[in-house]
PDB file of C-alpha atoms in Angstrom:
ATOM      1  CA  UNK A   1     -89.832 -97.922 -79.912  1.00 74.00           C
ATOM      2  CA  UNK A   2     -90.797 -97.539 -76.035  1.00 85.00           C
ATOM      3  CA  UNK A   3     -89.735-100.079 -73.826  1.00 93.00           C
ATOM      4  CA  UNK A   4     -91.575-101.516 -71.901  1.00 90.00           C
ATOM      5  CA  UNK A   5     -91.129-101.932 -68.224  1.00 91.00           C
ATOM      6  CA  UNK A   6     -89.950-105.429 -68.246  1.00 92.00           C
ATOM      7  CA  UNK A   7     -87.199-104.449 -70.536  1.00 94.00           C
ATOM      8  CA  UNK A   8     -85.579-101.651 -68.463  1.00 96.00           C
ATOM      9  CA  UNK A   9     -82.488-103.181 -66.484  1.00 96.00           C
ATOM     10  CA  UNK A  10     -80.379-101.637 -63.179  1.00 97.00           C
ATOM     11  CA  UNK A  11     -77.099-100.936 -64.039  1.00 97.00           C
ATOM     12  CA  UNK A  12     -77.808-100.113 -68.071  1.00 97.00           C
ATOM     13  CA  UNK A  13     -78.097 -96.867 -69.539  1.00 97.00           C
ATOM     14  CA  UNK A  14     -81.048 -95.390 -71.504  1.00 97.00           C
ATOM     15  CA  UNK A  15     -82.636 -92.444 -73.057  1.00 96.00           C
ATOM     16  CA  UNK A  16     -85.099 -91.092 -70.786  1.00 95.00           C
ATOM     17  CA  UNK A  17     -87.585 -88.477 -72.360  1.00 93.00           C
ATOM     18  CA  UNK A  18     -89.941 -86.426 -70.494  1.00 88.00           C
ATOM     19  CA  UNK A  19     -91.890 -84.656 -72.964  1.00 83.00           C
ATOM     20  CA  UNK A  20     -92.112 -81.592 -73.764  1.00 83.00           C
ATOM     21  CA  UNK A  21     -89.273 -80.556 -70.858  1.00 82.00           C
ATOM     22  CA  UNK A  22     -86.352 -83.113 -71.688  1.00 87.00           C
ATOM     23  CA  UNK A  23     -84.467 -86.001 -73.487  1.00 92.00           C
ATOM     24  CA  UNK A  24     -81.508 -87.211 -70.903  1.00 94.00           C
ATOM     25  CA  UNK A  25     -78.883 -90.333 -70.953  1.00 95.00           C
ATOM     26  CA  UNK A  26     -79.967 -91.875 -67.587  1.00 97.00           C
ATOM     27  CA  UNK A  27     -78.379 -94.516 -65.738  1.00 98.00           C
ATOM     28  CA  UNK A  28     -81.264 -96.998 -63.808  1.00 98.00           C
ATOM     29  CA  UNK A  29     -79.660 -97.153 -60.625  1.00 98.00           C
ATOM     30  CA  UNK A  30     -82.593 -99.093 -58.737  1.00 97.00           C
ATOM     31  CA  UNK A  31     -85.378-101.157 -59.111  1.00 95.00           C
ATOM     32  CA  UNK A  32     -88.921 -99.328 -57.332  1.00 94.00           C
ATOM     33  CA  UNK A  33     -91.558-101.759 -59.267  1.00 90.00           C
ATOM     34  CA  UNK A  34     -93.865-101.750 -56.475  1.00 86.00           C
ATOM     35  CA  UNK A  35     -93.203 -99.079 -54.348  1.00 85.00           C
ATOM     36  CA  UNK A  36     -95.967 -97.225 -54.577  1.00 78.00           C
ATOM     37  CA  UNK A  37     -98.335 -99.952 -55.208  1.00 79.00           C
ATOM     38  CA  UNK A  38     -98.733-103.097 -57.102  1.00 84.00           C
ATOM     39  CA  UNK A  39     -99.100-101.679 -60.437  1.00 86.00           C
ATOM     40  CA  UNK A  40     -96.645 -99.091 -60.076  1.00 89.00           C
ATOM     41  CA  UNK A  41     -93.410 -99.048 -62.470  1.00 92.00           C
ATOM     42  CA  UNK A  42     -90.283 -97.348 -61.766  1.00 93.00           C
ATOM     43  CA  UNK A  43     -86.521 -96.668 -61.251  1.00 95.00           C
ATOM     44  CA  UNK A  44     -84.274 -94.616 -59.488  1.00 96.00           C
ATOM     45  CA  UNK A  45     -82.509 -93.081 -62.028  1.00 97.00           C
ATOM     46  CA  UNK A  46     -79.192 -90.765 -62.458  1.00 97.00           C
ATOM     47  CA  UNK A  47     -78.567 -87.974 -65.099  1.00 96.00           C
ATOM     48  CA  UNK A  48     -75.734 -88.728 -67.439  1.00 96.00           C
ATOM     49  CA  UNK A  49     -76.836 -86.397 -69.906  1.00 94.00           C
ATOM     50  CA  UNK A  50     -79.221 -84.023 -70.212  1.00 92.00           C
ATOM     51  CA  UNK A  51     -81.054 -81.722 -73.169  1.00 88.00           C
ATOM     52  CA  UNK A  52     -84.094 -79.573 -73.578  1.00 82.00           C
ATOM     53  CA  UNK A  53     -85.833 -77.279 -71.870  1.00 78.00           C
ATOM     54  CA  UNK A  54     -85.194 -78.446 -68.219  1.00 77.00           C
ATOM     55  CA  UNK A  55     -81.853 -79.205 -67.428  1.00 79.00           C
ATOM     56  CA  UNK A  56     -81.003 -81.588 -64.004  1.00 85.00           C
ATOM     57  CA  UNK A  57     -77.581 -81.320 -63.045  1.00 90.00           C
ATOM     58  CA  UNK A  58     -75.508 -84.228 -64.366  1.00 94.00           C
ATOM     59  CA  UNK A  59     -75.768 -86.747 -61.505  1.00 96.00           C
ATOM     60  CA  UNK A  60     -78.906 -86.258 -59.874  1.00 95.00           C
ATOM     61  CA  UNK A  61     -80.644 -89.013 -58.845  1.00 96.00           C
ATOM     62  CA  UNK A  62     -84.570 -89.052 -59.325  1.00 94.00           C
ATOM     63  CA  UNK A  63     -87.554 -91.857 -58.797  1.00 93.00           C
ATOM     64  CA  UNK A  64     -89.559 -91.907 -62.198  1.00 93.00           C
ATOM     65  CA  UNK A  65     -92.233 -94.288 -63.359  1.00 90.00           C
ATOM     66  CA  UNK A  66     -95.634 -95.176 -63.840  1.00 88.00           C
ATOM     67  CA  UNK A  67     -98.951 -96.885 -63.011  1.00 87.00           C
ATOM     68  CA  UNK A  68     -99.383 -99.767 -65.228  1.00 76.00           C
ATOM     69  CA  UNK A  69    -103.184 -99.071 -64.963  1.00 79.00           C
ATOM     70  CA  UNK A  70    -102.877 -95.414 -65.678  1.00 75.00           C
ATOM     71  CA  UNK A  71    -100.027 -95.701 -67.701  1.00 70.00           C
ATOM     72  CA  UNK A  72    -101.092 -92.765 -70.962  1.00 69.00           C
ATOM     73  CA  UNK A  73    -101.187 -90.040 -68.005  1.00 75.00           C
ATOM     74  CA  UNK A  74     -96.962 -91.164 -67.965  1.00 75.00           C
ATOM     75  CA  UNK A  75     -94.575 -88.290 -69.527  1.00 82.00           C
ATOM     76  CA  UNK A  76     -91.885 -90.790 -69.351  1.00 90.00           C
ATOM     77  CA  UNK A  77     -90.364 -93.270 -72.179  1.00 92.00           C
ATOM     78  CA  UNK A  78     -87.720 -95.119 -72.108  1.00 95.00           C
ATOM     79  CA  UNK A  79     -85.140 -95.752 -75.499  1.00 95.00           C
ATOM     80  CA  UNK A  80     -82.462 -98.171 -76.186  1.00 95.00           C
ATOM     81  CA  UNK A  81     -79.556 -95.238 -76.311  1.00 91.00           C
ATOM     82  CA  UNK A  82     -78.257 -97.141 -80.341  1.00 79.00           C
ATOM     83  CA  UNK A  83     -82.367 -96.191 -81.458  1.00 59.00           C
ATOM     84  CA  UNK A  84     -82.732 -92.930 -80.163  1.00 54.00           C
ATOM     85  CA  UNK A  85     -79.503 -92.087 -82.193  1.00 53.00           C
ATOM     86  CA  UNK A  86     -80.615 -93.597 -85.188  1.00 52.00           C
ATOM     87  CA  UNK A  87     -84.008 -92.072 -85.173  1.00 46.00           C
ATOM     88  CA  UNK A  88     -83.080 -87.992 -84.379  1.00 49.00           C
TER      89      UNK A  88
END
């Protein structure tokens, strides 16, 4: 199941899917809830992993995230790494 923002943690590592382009391990390397306005969530994220169509060099750092308010316009999920696996 998507996480929800409140569940995402800096310093743990997730699967990060950007449909249709990618499915990456990611490492949340910062907290940016906030930073571009008071409904906005999101991370600064590193590339552990990466698979699809699109392919970020391993260890690239990105900001990724979401309006709360707007959030169905958001390519990005979140995955606990152990459900991803169990679900492919």
């Amino acid at each position: 199941m998507r996480l929800n923002a409140d569940k995402i943690q800096v310093g743990k590592r997730y699967v990060m899917v950007e449909r249709p382009l990618y499915k990456a391990i990611v490492t949340i390397i910062a907290d940016e809830r906030g930073k571009s306005g008071k409904d906005w969530d999101g991370w600064k994220v590193r590339f552990e992993e990466v698979h699809g169509r699109m392919n970020p060099k391993i260890g690239t750092e990105i900001s990724v995230g979401w309006s709360e308010k707007y959030s169905h316009y958001a390519p990005i999920e979140f995955y606990e790494i152990e459900e991803a696996t169990n679900h492919e």
